[in-house]
C-alpha positions as CSV (number, residue, x, y, z in Angstrom):
1,X,-15.9,3.0,12.9
2,X,-19.1,4.4,11.3
3,X,-20.4,2.3,8.4
4,X,-21.3,4.5,5.5
5,X,-21.8,2.0,2.7
6,X,-22.2,-1.8,2.3
7,X,-22.4,-3.9,-0.9
8,X,-22.5,-7.7,-1.1
9,X,-19.9,-9.2,-3.5
10,X,-18.7,-12.8,-4.1
11,X,-20.5,-14.0,-1.1
12,X,-18.8,-11.3,1.2
13,X,-19.3,-7.6,1.6
14,X,-17.5,-4.5,0.7
15,X,-17.9,-2.1,3.6
16,X,-16.9,1.5,3.7
17,X,-16.2,3.2,7.0
18,X,-15.3,6.6,8.4
19,X,-13.7,7.5,11.7
20,X,-12.0,10.3,13.5
21,X,-8.3,9.7,13.2
22,X,-6.1,10.9,16.1
23,X,-3.0,10.3,14.0
24,X,-4.1,12.3,11.0
25,X,-6.3,14.9,13.0
26,X,-9.2,14.6,10.7
27,X,-12.1,12.3,9.4
28,X,-10.6,9.4,7.5
29,X,-12.3,7.0,5.1
30,X,-11.4,3.4,4.3
31,X,-13.0,0.3,2.7
32,X,-12.8,-3.3,3.7
33,X,-13.7,-6.6,1.9
34,X,-14.9,-9.1,4.5
35,X,-15.2,-12.6,2.9
36,X,-17.8,-15.1,3.8
37,X,-15.1,-17.1,5.6
38,X,-15.1,-14.4,8.3
39,X,-18.1,-16.0,9.6
40,X,-16.2,-19.0,10.7
41,X,-13.2,-17.5,12.3
42,X,-10.2,-15.1,11.9
43,X,-8.9,-14.4,8.3
44,X,-5.7,-13.6,6.8
45,X,-5.6,-9.9,5.9
46,X,-4.1,-7.7,3.2
47,X,-3.7,-3.9,3.4
48,X,-3.8,-2.4,0.0
49,X,-2.1,1.0,-0.5
50,X,-3.2,3.0,-3.6
51,X,-1.3,5.5,-5.7
52,X,-1.3,9.2,-6.4
53,X,-4.6,10.9,-6.7
54,X,-6.6,7.8,-5.5
55,X,-9.1,7.4,-2.7
56,X,-10.1,4.0,-1.3
57,X,-12.6,3.7,-4.1
58,X,-10.3,3.4,-7.0
59,X,-9.2,0.0,-5.8
60,X,-12.6,-1.1,-4.7
61,X,-14.2,-0.3,-8.0
62,X,-11.5,-1.2,-10.5
63,X,-9.1,-3.9,-9.2
64,X,-11.4,-7.0,-9.2
65,X,-9.7,-8.4,-6.1
66,X,-13.0,-9.8,-4.6
67,X,-13.1,-13.2,-6.5
68,X,-9.5,-14.2,-5.3
69,X,-10.0,-12.7,-1.8
70,X,-13.2,-14.6,-1.3
71,X,-11.7,-17.9,-2.7
72,X,-8.7,-17.6,-0.3
73,X,-10.6,-16.2,2.5
74,X,-8.8,-12.8,2.8
75,X,-10.0,-9.6,4.5
76,X,-8.8,-6.7,2.3
77,X,-8.3,-3.3,3.8
78,X,-8.0,-0.2,1.4
79,X,-7.4,3.2,3.2
80,X,-7.3,6.6,1.6
81,X,-4.1,8.0,0.3
82,X,-3.9,11.1,2.5
83,X,-5.8,13.2,4.9
84,X,-8.4,15.3,3.3
85,X,-9.8,18.9,3.7
86,X,-7.6,19.9,6.6
87,X,-7.2,23.4,5.5
88,X,-3.4,23.5,4.9
89,X,-2.1,26.0,2.4
90,X,-1.1,24.3,-0.7
91,X,-2.8,21.0,0.0
92,X,-4.8,20.9,-3.3
93,X,-2.3,22.6,-5.6
94,X,-0.7,19.6,-7.3
95,X,-1.6,15.9,-7.9
96,X,1.8,14.7,-6.6
97,X,1.9,16.4,-3.3
98,X,-0.7,17.1,-0.6
99,X,-4.2,15.7,-1.0
100,X,-4.1,12.2,-2.6
101,X,-0.3,12.1,-2.2
102,X,0.5,11.3,1.4
103,X,3.3,9.0,0.3
104,X,2.9,6.8,3.4
105,X,5.5,8.9,5.4
106,X,5.2,10.7,8.7
107,X,5.8,14.3,7.8
108,X,8.2,16.3,10.0
109,X,8.0,19.6,8.3
110,X,5.3,22.3,9.0
111,X,2.5,22.5,8.2
112,X,2.3,18.9,7.1
113,X,3.5,17.2,10.3
114,X,0.2,17.8,12.1
115,X,-1.9,15.7,9.7
116,X,0.2,13.9,7.1
117,X,1.3,10.9,9.2
118,X,0.2,8.2,6.8
119,X,2.9,5.7,7.9
120,X,1.8,5.7,11.4
121,X,-1.9,5.9,10.4
122,X,-1.6,2.6,8.3
123,X,0.8,0.7,10.5
124,X,-0.7,1.6,13.9
125,X,-4.1,3.3,14.0
126,X,-5.8,1.7,11.1
127,X,-4.1,-1.7,11.8
128,X,-5.3,-1.6,15.3
129,X,-8.9,-0.4,14.4
130,X,-9.2,-3.3,11.9
131,X,-7.8,-5.8,14.5
132,X,-10.0,-4.7,17.2
133,X,-13.3,-4.7,15.2
134,X,-12.9,-7.3,12.5
135,X,-11.8,-11.0,12.6
136,X,-8.3,-10.3,11.4
137,X,-5.6,-12.8,12.1
138,X,-2.5,-10.7,13.1
139,X,-0.2,-13.7,12.5
140,X,-1.3,-13.7,8.7
141,X,-1.2,-10.1,7.6
142,X,0.5,-8.7,4.4
143,X,0.7,-5.5,2.5
144,X,0.6,-4.7,-1.2
145,X,0.1,-1.6,-3.4
146,X,0.5,0.3,-6.6
147,X,2.9,3.1,-7.7
148,X,3.1,5.5,-4.7
149,X,1.3,2.7,-2.7
150,X,3.8,0.1,-4.0
151,X,6.5,2.3,-2.5
152,X,4.5,2.4,0.8
153,X,4.0,-1.4,0.8
154,X,7.8,-2.1,0.2
155,X,8.9,0.4,2.9
156,X,6.3,-0.8,5.5
157,X,7.2,-4.4,5.0
158,X,11.0,-3.7,5.2
159,X,10.5,-1.7,8.4
160,X,8.0,-4.0,10.1
161,X,8.5,-7.5,8.7
162,X,7.1,-9.1,11.8
163,X,3.7,-7.3,11.6
164,X,3.5,-7.4,7.8
165,X,4.7,-10.8,6.8
166,X,4.2,-10.8,3.1
167,X,4.6,-8.1,0.5
168,X,4.1,-7.4,-3.2
169,X,3.7,-4.4,-5.5
170,X,2.5,-3.3,-8.9
171,X,4.7,-0.7,-10.6
172,X,6.1,0.7,-7.3
173,X,8.2,3.8,-6.9
174,X,11.1,1.7,-5.9
175,X,13.7,4.5,-5.1
176,X,11.9,7.8,-4.4
177,X,15.2,9.4,-3.5
178,X,16.2,9.0,-7.2
179,X,13.0,10.2,-9.0
180,X,11.0,13.5,-9.4
181,X,7.9,12.3,-7.6
182,X,9.9,11.1,-4.6
183,X,12.3,14.1,-4.4
184,X,9.3,16.5,-4.3
185,X,7.3,14.5,-1.7
186,X,10.3,13.7,0.5
187,X,11.7,17.2,0.5
188,X,8.2,18.7,1.2
189,X,7.2,16.3,4.0
190,X,10.7,15.6,5.6
191,X,12.9,18.6,4.7
192,X,16.0,19.0,2.7
193,X,18.3,16.6,4.6
194,X,18.4,13.5,2.5
195,X,19.5,11.4,5.4
196,X,16.0,11.6,6.7
197,X,14.6,10.4,3.4
198,X,16.4,7.0,3.6
199,X,13.8,5.7,6.1
200,X,11.2,5.9,3.3
201,X,13.2,4.6,0.3
202,X,13.1,0.8,-0.3
203,X,16.5,0.7,-1.9
204,X,18.1,2.7,0.9
205,X,16.4,0.5,3.5
206,X,17.7,-2.7,1.9
207,X,21.2,-1.3,1.5
208,X,21.1,-0.5,5.3
209,X,20.2,-4.1,6.2
210,X,16.4,-4.3,6.2
211,X,15.0,-7.7,5.0
212,X,12.0,-9.5,4.1
213,X,11.6,-13.1,3.0
214,X,10.6,-12.4,-0.5
215,X,9.2,-9.7,-2.8
216,X,6.9,-9.9,-5.7
217,X,6.8,-7.0,-8.2
218,X,4.8,-6.8,-11.4
219,X,5.8,-4.0,-13.9
220,X,4.3,-3.2,-17.2
221,X,6.9,-2.5,-20.0
222,X,4.6,0.1,-21.6
223,X,4.2,2.0,-18.4
224,X,4.5,5.7,-19.1
225,X,6.3,6.3,-15.8
226,X,8.7,3.5,-15.9
227,X,11.9,5.3,-17.1
228,X,11.6,8.4,-15.1
229,X,9.8,7.5,-11.9
230,X,9.8,3.8,-10.9
231,X,13.5,2.5,-11.1
232,X,12.8,-1.2,-10.7
233,X,16.4,-1.9,-11.7
234,X,17.6,-0.2,-8.6
235,X,15.4,-2.5,-6.5
236,X,16.7,-5.5,-8.4
237,X,20.2,-4.6,-7.8
238,X,19.7,-4.0,-4.1
239,X,18.0,-7.2,-3.6
240,X,20.6,-9.1,-5.4
241,X,23.4,-7.5,-3.2
242,X,21.6,-8.3,0.0
243,X,20.3,-11.7,-1.0
244,X,16.6,-10.9,-0.9
245,X,14.6,-13.1,-3.2
246,X,12.7,-10.8,-5.7
247,X,10.4,-12.0,-8.4
248,X,10.3,-9.0,-10.9
249,X,7.8,-9.7,-13.8
250,X,8.0,-7.3,-16.7
251,X,4.5,-7.6,-18.3
252,X,4.6,-7.1,-22.1
253,X,2.3,-4.3,-23.3
254,X,0.9,-3.3,-20.0
255,X,0.8,0.3,-18.7
256,X,0.4,1.9,-15.3
257,X,-3.4,1.6,-15.1
258,X,-5.9,-0.5,-13.2
259,X,-6.4,-2.6,-16.4
260,X,-2.9,-3.8,-15.6
261,X,-3.6,-4.3,-11.9
262,X,-6.8,-6.3,-12.4
263,X,-5.1,-8.6,-14.9
264,X,-2.5,-9.8,-12.3
265,X,-4.3,-9.2,-9.0
266,X,-5.1,-12.9,-8.5
267,X,-1.4,-13.7,-8.9
268,X,-0.7,-11.4,-6.0
269,X,-3.4,-12.8,-3.7
270,X,-2.1,-16.3,-4.4
271,X,1.5,-15.1,-3.6
272,X,0.3,-13.7,-0.2
273,X,-1.8,-16.8,0.5
274,X,1.4,-19.0,0.0
275,X,3.6,-16.7,2.2
276,X,1.1,-16.3,5.0
277,X,0.2,-20.0,5.2
278,X,3.7,-21.2,4.8
279,X,4.4,-23.4,8.1
280,X,8.0,-22.2,8.0
281,X,7.2,-18.5,7.7
């Protein structure tokens, strides 16, 4: 971990790091908010996964998470959304595939499989890097995200509920197998056999028996992507069928932007605080 930037904020620090990633085969960048509480011992930790086109800095500069994170003593980790500048043909041709659009999957198709392994990067390499170098409490670790990152947060929690013990999302791509963004990404990274897509589709995972204790989702009702891309009604139906408690808040007048996220980010931090400190978790 090579520190490239540090800014004091709400008594803690935003720190930006780079490291040579074995998983992605390139230099990767991520940011971490370390609260003042970290000086006294291990802290609960949240991994934030951003959406299409974002780097780690979109969340750092726009979400206003620091106040709540400092109050509740959370470390917050914000990785990039994909490998960068790895020299693959087509990596920069579109906003919804390639650079800035890793979709939190482990690609199996050439040429993407050599670098685009964001699922393993987040859940294994980055997780271990943070746990080994910062006062992270592995017993109190959660995941949340927005849009493509909301999809990533849901699928990661559903597949690894013992490692990521709380989950929430803003306007997630709930069923990527059923929307244009998801179909493009899953076909490109995983091939045309849709059986292989189910491992990265929240609704399909729930239908196959994956479970978490509870899910919090906030969705703006003026979101320009709601009808075509996000499909929260499919997540609601799947959770109801499999008895997974889901709080799905439709927020009147809110869109898909970080104005929406920053309005309700404290609610999400409070949700994770409650879940990760529940003695019966």
